[in-house]
Amino acid sequence: MDIKSFFDRVSHDLLNKALTKHVEENWVNPYIDRWLNCPKQVKGIAVKKEGEGTPQDGVTSPLLSNLFLHYTFDK
């Protein structure tokens, strides 16, 4: 796992597996899914994400990355 570009390349499928294991409230997962899949805008051009990466400068990205890296490195 290359953590240099971690926020750009984290797999949504693997992240969702970790979330379903730790988040008991089912209503939370669709909101996190929408947030992960929202298009980002670069220099006035909307760029759609394709199942990987987290929005940078988001308050949730560090939390999700810690959860993901827990399974990547610790387990």
PDB file of C-alpha atoms in Angstrom:
ATOM      1  CA  MET A   1       0.000   0.000   0.000  1.00  0.00           C
ATOM      2  CA  ASP A   2       1.403   3.332  -1.092  1.00  0.00           C
ATOM      3  CA  ILE A   3       0.380   5.917   1.486  1.00  0.00           C
ATOM      4  CA  LYS A   4       1.951   8.780  -0.475  1.00  0.00           C
ATOM      5  CA  SER A   5      -1.271   9.232  -2.474  1.00  0.00           C
ATOM      6  CA  PHE A   6      -3.495   7.584   0.094  1.00  0.00           C
ATOM      7  CA  PHE A   7      -6.359  10.094   0.082  1.00  0.00           C
ATOM      8  CA  ASP A   8      -6.519   9.909  -3.726  1.00  0.00           C
ATOM      9  CA  ARG A   9      -6.432   6.128  -3.988  1.00  0.00           C
ATOM     10  CA  VAL A  10      -8.136   4.521  -1.005  1.00  0.00           C
ATOM     11  CA  SER A  11     -10.531   1.804  -2.178  1.00  0.00           C
ATOM     12  CA  HIS A  12     -14.192   2.506  -1.413  1.00  0.00           C
ATOM     13  CA  ASP A  13     -15.028  -1.215  -1.405  1.00  0.00           C
ATOM     14  CA  LEU A  14     -12.471  -2.041   1.273  1.00  0.00           C
ATOM     15  CA  LEU A  15     -13.369   1.058   3.261  1.00  0.00           C
ATOM     16  CA  ASN A  16     -17.061   0.094   3.185  1.00  0.00           C
ATOM     17  CA  LYS A  17     -16.192  -3.363   4.538  1.00  0.00           C
ATOM     18  CA  ALA A  18     -14.435  -1.768   7.509  1.00  0.00           C
ATOM     19  CA  LEU A  19     -17.312   0.655   8.048  1.00  0.00           C
ATOM     20  CA  THR A  20     -19.983  -2.045   8.076  1.00  0.00           C
ATOM     21  CA  LYS A  21     -18.003  -3.875  10.736  1.00  0.00           C
ATOM     22  CA  HIS A  22     -17.708  -0.854  13.055  1.00  0.00           C
ATOM     23  CA  VAL A  23     -20.768   1.309  12.354  1.00  0.00           C
ATOM     24  CA  GLU A  24     -23.898  -0.164  13.920  1.00  0.00           C
ATOM     25  CA  GLU A  25     -26.292   2.517  12.645  1.00  0.00           C
ATOM     26  CA  ASN A  26     -27.360   1.545   9.128  1.00  0.00           C
ATOM     27  CA  TRP A  27     -28.433   5.075   8.219  1.00  0.00           C
ATOM     28  CA  VAL A  28     -24.818   6.337   8.399  1.00  0.00           C
ATOM     29  CA  ASN A  29     -23.392   4.237   5.553  1.00  0.00           C
ATOM     30  CA  PRO A  30     -25.428   5.813   2.694  1.00  0.00           C
ATOM     31  CA  TYR A  31     -24.327   9.272   3.806  1.00  0.00           C
ATOM     32  CA  ILE A  32     -20.672   8.246   3.886  1.00  0.00           C
ATOM     33  CA  ASP A  33     -21.111   6.615   0.461  1.00  0.00           C
ATOM     34  CA  ARG A  34     -22.546   9.818  -1.003  1.00  0.00           C
ATOM     35  CA  TRP A  35     -19.781  11.865   0.538  1.00  0.00           C
ATOM     36  CA  LEU A  36     -17.077   9.574  -0.838  1.00  0.00           C
ATOM     37  CA  ASN A  37     -18.584   9.514  -4.329  1.00  0.00           C
ATOM     38  CA  CYS A  38     -19.297  13.214  -4.717  1.00  0.00           C
ATOM     39  CA  PRO A  39     -17.393  14.761  -7.644  1.00  0.00           C
ATOM     40  CA  LYS A  40     -14.599  17.134  -6.827  1.00  0.00           C
ATOM     41  CA  GLN A  41     -13.919  20.351  -8.688  1.00  0.00           C
ATOM     42  CA  VAL A  42     -10.475  21.231 -10.007  1.00  0.00           C
ATOM     43  CA  LYS A  43      -9.944  24.653 -11.593  1.00  0.00           C
ATOM     44  CA  GLY A  44     -13.608  25.043 -12.494  1.00  0.00           C
ATOM     45  CA  ILE A  45     -13.950  21.558 -14.014  1.00  0.00           C
ATOM     46  CA  ALA A  46     -15.965  18.870 -12.203  1.00  0.00           C
ATOM     47  CA  VAL A  47     -14.121  15.559 -11.984  1.00  0.00           C
ATOM     48  CA  LYS A  48     -16.128  12.454 -11.099  1.00  0.00           C
ATOM     49  CA  LYS A  49     -14.541   9.919  -8.762  1.00  0.00           C
ATOM     50  CA  GLU A  50     -14.476   6.265  -9.788  1.00  0.00           C
ATOM     51  CA  GLY A  51     -14.703   4.259  -6.558  1.00  0.00           C
ATOM     52  CA  GLU A  52     -11.506   5.411  -4.947  1.00  0.00           C
ATOM     53  CA  GLY A  53     -10.184   8.312  -2.924  1.00  0.00           C
ATOM     54  CA  THR A  54     -11.602  10.557  -0.236  1.00  0.00           C
ATOM     55  CA  PRO A  55     -12.236  14.295  -0.413  1.00  0.00           C
ATOM     56  CA  GLN A  56      -9.203  16.129   0.891  1.00  0.00           C
ATOM     57  CA  ASP A  57      -9.664  18.835   3.506  1.00  0.00           C
ATOM     58  CA  GLY A  58     -12.729  16.946   4.703  1.00  0.00           C
ATOM     59  CA  VAL A  59     -13.145  16.453   8.416  1.00  0.00           C
ATOM     60  CA  THR A  60     -14.085  12.792   7.926  1.00  0.00           C
ATOM     61  CA  SER A  61     -11.143  11.805   5.695  1.00  0.00           C
ATOM     62  CA  PRO A  62      -8.607  11.421   8.550  1.00  0.00           C
ATOM     63  CA  LEU A  63     -11.066   9.305  10.545  1.00  0.00           C
ATOM     64  CA  LEU A  64     -11.802   7.041   7.578  1.00  0.00           C
ATOM     65  CA  SER A  65      -8.109   6.758   6.769  1.00  0.00           C
ATOM     66  CA  ASN A  66      -7.301   5.685  10.328  1.00  0.00           C
ATOM     67  CA  LEU A  67      -9.969   3.000  10.160  1.00  0.00           C
ATOM     68  CA  PHE A  68      -8.727   1.778   6.767  1.00  0.00           C
ATOM     69  CA  LEU A  69      -5.054   1.786   7.785  1.00  0.00           C
ATOM     70  CA  HIS A  70      -5.895  -0.115  10.964  1.00  0.00           C
ATOM     71  CA  TYR A  71      -6.855  -3.084   8.786  1.00  0.00           C
ATOM     72  CA  THR A  72      -4.091  -2.501   6.255  1.00  0.00           C
ATOM     73  CA  PHE A  73      -1.176  -2.340   8.669  1.00  0.00           C
ATOM     74  CA  ASP A  74      -2.332  -3.662  12.031  1.00  0.00           C
ATOM     75  CA  LYS A  75      -4.368  -6.686  10.976  1.00  0.00           C
TER      76      LYS A  75
END
